[in-house]
Amino acid sequence: MRRTVAVVCIALGVFCLTMAPMLRFWLASAVMKTPMDYYSETVNRGEDVTYFSAEEVESIEGATVEAYTTLRADVAASDDEVVVWDQFTWVEDIDRDFAILSTTRRAGHDRVSGEAADCCDASVNDESVAQSGQAFKFPFLTEQRDYEFFDTTSQQTLPIEYEGTETIEGMEVYRFVQVVEPTKVGERVLPKSLLEMGGEGDATTDEVYSVTRTYWIEPSTGVPVNLREEQRRVAEVDGEEQLVLFEGSLEFTDETVDNALETASQSGQITLIRTTLPITLVVVGGGLLILGVLLYVSGRPAPSRRH
């Protein structure tokens, strides 16, 4: 009987030790992939925003502004390695029910690393744009280091720096900050009467954009739990600022943060599959294997003695 129990313990121990690496390296890898049918809606809100209304041809100050963004995966264009997302954003003065601007983006990105892939008719505002660096999210198992992140407005890939660890509603997150220095992103023809330079007629101005972008990332999933953008756009002539086109700080609403936290909550599943269960199986499997060997050895009949 003891030998039977020993064999069972050894078999169970070997099974546990075999399952541990399978969970950590195979099942965890299968779970840590961005879904191919992904869809999300986010809202960034800002108070006391200043912007130039082209419709009313005047500057609006103290506005409450919301930026609505939808992200939808193009399942047909995606595959096992790369998922393609279409993004649409519109920015609105909610008090005046006035649309300030809208943007579109299309990009493929690696389902594990989150890095942009050179494929799939990538574009910004319907113009073909090659994109690189982190596209929409950070990698699964985000590290405490700097990354490269693509800025769609300036169409540059720039560093986004790790600046520390914080907690949002009990969830540990990493804070990353990207600074885009003032960059010309286009031209605007504006009435001289609106500009610092004054005069009659119109003037062609440079549209200069800058932003400080802060992401709070849940590290296991790479999901943004919060996002704040402190953005400024001005019209310049010969390097001299003439008019503020947009200035304000927009951040995820509480509802958007709650939805992001719910999405990021799968981090517990990743930790369970990648760490907790494998360690448990190694400990239990090793214990069963040792117990089985001891039972087997102790259950062997003692050798007979000759007189």
Coordinates of C-alpha atoms in Angstrom, one line a residue:
M1 CA 0.0 0.0 0.0
R2 CA 2.8 2.4 0.9
R3 CA 4.5 1.8 -2.5
T4 CA 1.2 2.6 -4.2
V5 CA 0.8 5.9 -2.4
A6 CA 4.4 6.7 -3.2
V7 CA 3.9 6.1 -6.9
V8 CA 0.8 8.3 -6.8
C9 CA 2.7 11.1 -5.0
I10 CA 5.6 10.9 -7.5
A11 CA 3.2 11.0 -10.4
L12 CA 1.3 14.0 -9.0
G13 CA 4.5 15.8 -8.2
V14 CA 5.8 15.3 -11.7
F15 CA 2.5 16.6 -13.1
C16 CA 2.6 19.7 -10.9
L17 CA 6.2 20.4 -11.9
T18 CA 5.3 20.0 -15.6
M19 CA 2.3 22.3 -15.4
A20 CA 4.1 25.1 -13.7
P21 CA 6.2 26.2 -16.7
M22 CA 3.3 25.6 -19.0
L23 CA 1.1 28.1 -17.1
R24 CA 3.9 30.7 -16.8
F25 CA 5.2 30.6 -20.4
W26 CA 2.4 29.2 -22.5
L27 CA -1.0 30.1 -20.9
A28 CA 0.2 33.4 -19.6
S29 CA 1.5 34.3 -23.1
A30 CA -1.9 33.5 -24.6
V31 CA -3.7 35.7 -22.0
M32 CA -1.3 38.6 -22.4
K33 CA -2.5 39.8 -25.8
T34 CA -4.7 42.8 -26.8
P35 CA -8.1 41.5 -27.8
M36 CA -8.8 41.5 -31.5
D37 CA -12.3 42.8 -31.0
Y38 CA -11.3 45.7 -28.8
Y39 CA -13.7 48.7 -28.4
S40 CA -13.6 51.6 -26.0
E41 CA -14.9 55.1 -25.4
T42 CA -13.0 57.7 -23.3
V43 CA -13.8 61.3 -22.3
N44 CA -11.2 63.9 -21.3
R45 CA -12.5 67.0 -19.6
G46 CA -11.0 70.4 -19.1
E47 CA -12.1 73.5 -17.3
D48 CA -11.1 77.2 -17.9
V49 CA -9.9 76.4 -21.5
T50 CA -9.1 79.1 -24.0
Y51 CA -9.6 78.5 -27.7
F52 CA -10.0 80.5 -31.0
S53 CA -13.4 80.0 -32.6
A54 CA -13.0 80.2 -36.4
E55 CA -16.8 80.3 -36.7
E56 CA -17.2 83.3 -34.4
V57 CA -13.8 84.7 -35.3
E58 CA -13.0 85.4 -31.7
S59 CA -11.2 84.0 -28.7
I60 CA -13.3 82.1 -26.2
E61 CA -12.0 82.0 -22.6
G62 CA -13.1 80.0 -19.5
A63 CA -14.7 77.3 -21.6
T64 CA -15.5 73.8 -20.4
V65 CA -14.2 71.4 -23.0
E66 CA -14.6 67.6 -23.5
A67 CA -12.6 65.4 -25.9
Y68 CA -14.5 62.2 -26.9
T69 CA -12.4 59.4 -28.2
T70 CA -13.6 56.0 -29.7
L71 CA -11.2 53.2 -30.4
R72 CA -12.4 50.3 -32.5
A73 CA -10.4 47.3 -33.6
D74 CA -10.5 46.4 -37.3
V75 CA -10.9 42.6 -36.9
A76 CA -10.6 41.8 -40.6
A77 CA -7.2 43.7 -40.8
S78 CA -5.8 42.2 -37.6
D79 CA -4.0 38.9 -37.1
D80 CA -2.4 36.9 -34.3
E81 CA 0.5 39.3 -33.9
V82 CA -0.9 42.7 -34.8
V83 CA -4.2 44.4 -34.0
V84 CA -5.4 47.4 -36.0
W85 CA -7.2 50.2 -34.3
D86 CA -9.2 53.1 -35.8
Q87 CA -9.5 56.1 -33.6
F88 CA -11.9 59.1 -33.8
T89 CA -11.7 62.1 -31.5
W90 CA -13.8 65.2 -31.4
V91 CA -13.3 68.1 -29.0
E92 CA -16.3 70.1 -28.0
D93 CA -17.2 73.2 -26.0
I94 CA -20.0 71.6 -24.0
D95 CA -21.5 74.9 -22.8
R96 CA -21.8 76.3 -26.3
D97 CA -22.4 72.9 -28.0
F98 CA -19.6 73.9 -30.4
A99 CA -17.2 71.4 -32.1
I100 CA -13.7 72.8 -31.8
L101 CA -11.9 70.2 -33.8
S102 CA -11.9 66.5 -34.8
T103 CA -9.1 64.0 -35.6
T104 CA -8.8 60.5 -37.0
R105 CA -6.1 57.9 -36.7
R106 CA -5.4 54.4 -37.9
A107 CA -2.5 52.2 -36.8
G108 CA -1.6 48.6 -36.2
H109 CA 0.3 47.7 -33.1
D110 CA 1.9 44.6 -31.6
R111 CA -0.6 42.7 -29.5
V112 CA 2.0 42.2 -26.7
S113 CA 4.4 45.1 -26.8
G114 CA 2.0 47.8 -28.0
E115 CA 4.5 49.1 -30.4
A116 CA 3.3 50.5 -33.7
A117 CA 3.6 48.3 -36.7
D118 CA 4.4 49.5 -40.2
C119 CA 1.3 48.2 -41.9
C120 CA -2.4 48.4 -42.5
D121 CA -2.7 51.8 -44.2
A122 CA -1.6 53.7 -41.1
S123 CA -2.8 57.3 -41.2
V124 CA -3.5 60.5 -39.2
N125 CA -6.4 62.6 -40.4
D126 CA -6.7 60.4 -43.5
E127 CA -3.1 61.1 -44.6
S128 CA -0.6 58.2 -44.7
V129 CA 1.8 58.5 -41.8
A130 CA 4.4 56.0 -40.7
Q131 CA 4.2 55.5 -37.0
S132 CA 6.6 54.0 -34.5
G133 CA 7.0 53.7 -30.7
Q134 CA 4.1 53.0 -28.4
A135 CA 0.9 53.6 -30.3
F136 CA -2.1 53.5 -28.0
K137 CA -1.0 51.6 -24.9
F138 CA 2.0 50.3 -23.1
P139 CA 3.3 46.7 -23.2
F140 CA 2.1 43.9 -21.0
L141 CA 4.5 43.8 -18.0
T142 CA 5.4 47.5 -18.4
E143 CA 8.8 48.2 -16.9
Q144 CA 10.0 51.1 -14.8
R145 CA 11.9 52.8 -17.7
D146 CA 11.5 55.3 -20.5
Y147 CA 9.8 54.3 -23.7
E148 CA 9.3 55.9 -27.1
F149 CA 5.8 57.2 -27.8
F150 CA 4.2 58.5 -31.0
D151 CA 2.6 62.0 -30.9
T152 CA 0.0 62.2 -33.6
T153 CA -0.2 66.0 -33.8
S154 CA 3.5 66.7 -34.3
Q155 CA 3.9 63.2 -36.0
Q156 CA 7.1 62.6 -34.0
T157 CA 8.2 59.6 -31.9
L158 CA 9.6 61.1 -28.7
P159 CA 10.7 59.7 -25.3
I160 CA 8.0 59.3 -22.6
E161 CA 9.8 59.1 -19.3
Y162 CA 9.0 57.0 -16.2
E163 CA 8.6 59.3 -13.2
G164 CA 7.4 57.1 -10.4
T165 CA 4.7 54.8 -8.9
E166 CA 1.4 55.9 -7.6
T167 CA -1.9 54.4 -6.5
I168 CA -5.3 55.1 -8.1
E169 CA -8.3 53.7 -6.1
G170 CA -6.0 50.9 -4.6
M171 CA -4.4 49.9 -7.9
E172 CA -0.7 50.5 -8.4
V173 CA 0.2 52.4 -11.5
Y174 CA 3.3 53.8 -13.2
R175 CA 3.4 57.5 -14.1
F176 CA 5.0 58.4 -17.5
V177 CA 5.4 61.9 -18.8
Q178 CA 6.1 63.1 -22.4
V179 CA 7.0 66.7 -23.3
V180 CA 6.6 67.8 -26.8
E181 CA 8.4 71.1 -27.2
P182 CA 6.8 73.9 -29.4
T183 CA 6.7 72.5 -32.9
K184 CA 5.2 74.0 -36.1
V185 CA 2.4 71.7 -37.2
G186 CA 0.8 73.8 -40.0
E187 CA -0.3 77.3 -41.1
R188 CA -3.3 79.4 -40.4
V189 CA -4.6 82.4 -42.3
L190 CA -6.0 84.9 -39.8
P191 CA -7.3 88.5 -39.8
K192 CA -4.5 90.9 -38.8
S193 CA -7.0 92.7 -36.6
L194 CA -7.0 89.6 -34.2
L195 CA -3.3 89.4 -34.0
E196 CA -0.8 91.3 -31.8
M197 CA 0.7 92.8 -35.0
G198 CA -2.6 94.5 -35.9
G199 CA -3.4 96.0 -39.3
E200 CA -5.8 95.3 -42.1
G201 CA -6.3 92.2 -44.2
D202 CA -5.1 88.7 -43.5
A203 CA -1.8 87.2 -42.4
T204 CA -0.4 83.7 -42.8
T205 CA 0.7 82.5 -39.4
D206 CA 2.6 79.4 -38.2
E207 CA 0.5 77.1 -36.0
V208 CA 2.8 76.0 -33.2
Y209 CA 1.9 73.2 -30.9
S210 CA 3.3 71.9 -27.6
V211 CA 2.0 69.4 -25.0
T212 CA 2.9 67.8 -21.7
R213 CA 1.3 64.4 -21.7
T214 CA 1.0 62.3 -18.5
Y215 CA -0.1 58.7 -18.5
W216 CA -0.9 56.5 -15.5
I217 CA -0.3 52.9 -16.6
E218 CA -1.4 49.6 -14.9
P219 CA 1.9 47.7 -15.4
S220 CA 0.7 44.1 -15.8
T221 CA -1.7 45.0 -18.7
G222 CA -0.2 48.2 -20.0
V223 CA -3.6 49.8 -19.9
P224 CA -3.8 53.6 -19.4
V225 CA -5.8 54.2 -16.2
N226 CA -5.6 58.0 -16.5
L227 CA -4.4 60.5 -19.0
R228 CA -3.8 64.2 -18.7
E229 CA -2.8 66.5 -21.6
E230 CA -1.7 70.1 -21.0
Q231 CA -1.8 71.4 -24.5
R232 CA -1.0 74.7 -26.1
R233 CA -1.4 75.9 -29.7
V234 CA -0.5 79.4 -30.8
A235 CA -0.3 81.4 -34.0
E236 CA 3.1 82.9 -34.6
V237 CA 4.6 85.3 -37.2
D238 CA 8.4 85.3 -37.5
G239 CA 8.7 83.5 -34.2
E240 CA 6.5 85.9 -32.3
E241 CA 3.3 84.7 -30.6
Q242 CA 0.3 86.5 -32.1
L243 CA -2.8 84.6 -30.9
V244 CA -3.7 81.7 -28.6
L245 CA -5.5 79.0 -30.7
F246 CA -6.0 76.5 -27.8
E247 CA -4.7 76.3 -24.2
G248 CA -6.0 74.0 -21.6
S249 CA -5.5 70.9 -19.5
L250 CA -7.8 67.9 -20.2
E251 CA -7.9 64.7 -18.1
F252 CA -9.9 61.5 -18.0
T253 CA -13.3 61.9 -16.3
D254 CA -14.1 59.9 -13.2
E255 CA -16.3 57.5 -15.3
T256 CA -13.5 57.0 -17.8
V257 CA -11.1 56.2 -15.0
D258 CA -13.5 53.7 -13.5
N259 CA -13.9 52.0 -16.8
A260 CA -10.2 51.9 -17.3
L261 CA -9.7 50.4 -13.8
E262 CA -12.2 47.7 -14.7
T263 CA -10.3 46.8 -17.9
A264 CA -7.0 46.8 -16.0
S265 CA -8.4 44.5 -13.3
Q266 CA -7.5 41.5 -15.4
S267 CA -4.0 42.1 -14.0
G268 CA -5.0 39.9 -11.1
Q269 CA -5.7 37.1 -13.6
I270 CA -2.2 37.6 -15.2
T271 CA -0.5 37.5 -11.8
L272 CA -2.4 34.4 -10.9
I273 CA -1.5 32.5 -14.1
R274 CA 2.0 33.9 -14.4
T275 CA 3.2 33.9 -10.8
T276 CA 0.9 32.6 -8.1
L277 CA -0.2 29.3 -9.6
P278 CA 3.3 28.3 -11.0
I279 CA 5.0 29.0 -7.6
T280 CA 2.2 27.0 -5.9
L281 CA 2.6 24.1 -8.3
V282 CA 6.4 24.1 -7.9
V283 CA 6.1 24.0 -4.1
V284 CA 3.4 21.4 -4.0
G285 CA 4.9 19.3 -6.8
G286 CA 8.4 19.4 -5.2
G287 CA 6.9 18.4 -1.9
L288 CA 4.9 15.5 -3.4
L289 CA 7.9 14.3 -5.3
I290 CA 10.1 14.2 -2.2
L291 CA 7.3 12.6 -0.1
G292 CA 6.8 10.0 -2.8
V293 CA 10.5 9.1 -3.0
L294 CA 10.7 8.8 0.8
L295 CA 7.6 6.6 1.0
Y296 CA 8.9 4.4 -1.8
V297 CA 12.4 4.0 -0.3
S298 CA 11.0 3.4 3.2
G299 CA 8.5 0.8 1.9
R300 CA 11.1 -1.4 0.3
P301 CA 11.5 -4.7 2.2
A302 CA 14.7 -5.0 4.2
P303 CA 17.3 -7.4 2.8
S304 CA 17.4 -10.8 4.4
R305 CA 20.4 -11.7 6.6
R306 CA 22.3 -14.9 6.1
H307 CA 23.6 -16.8 9.2

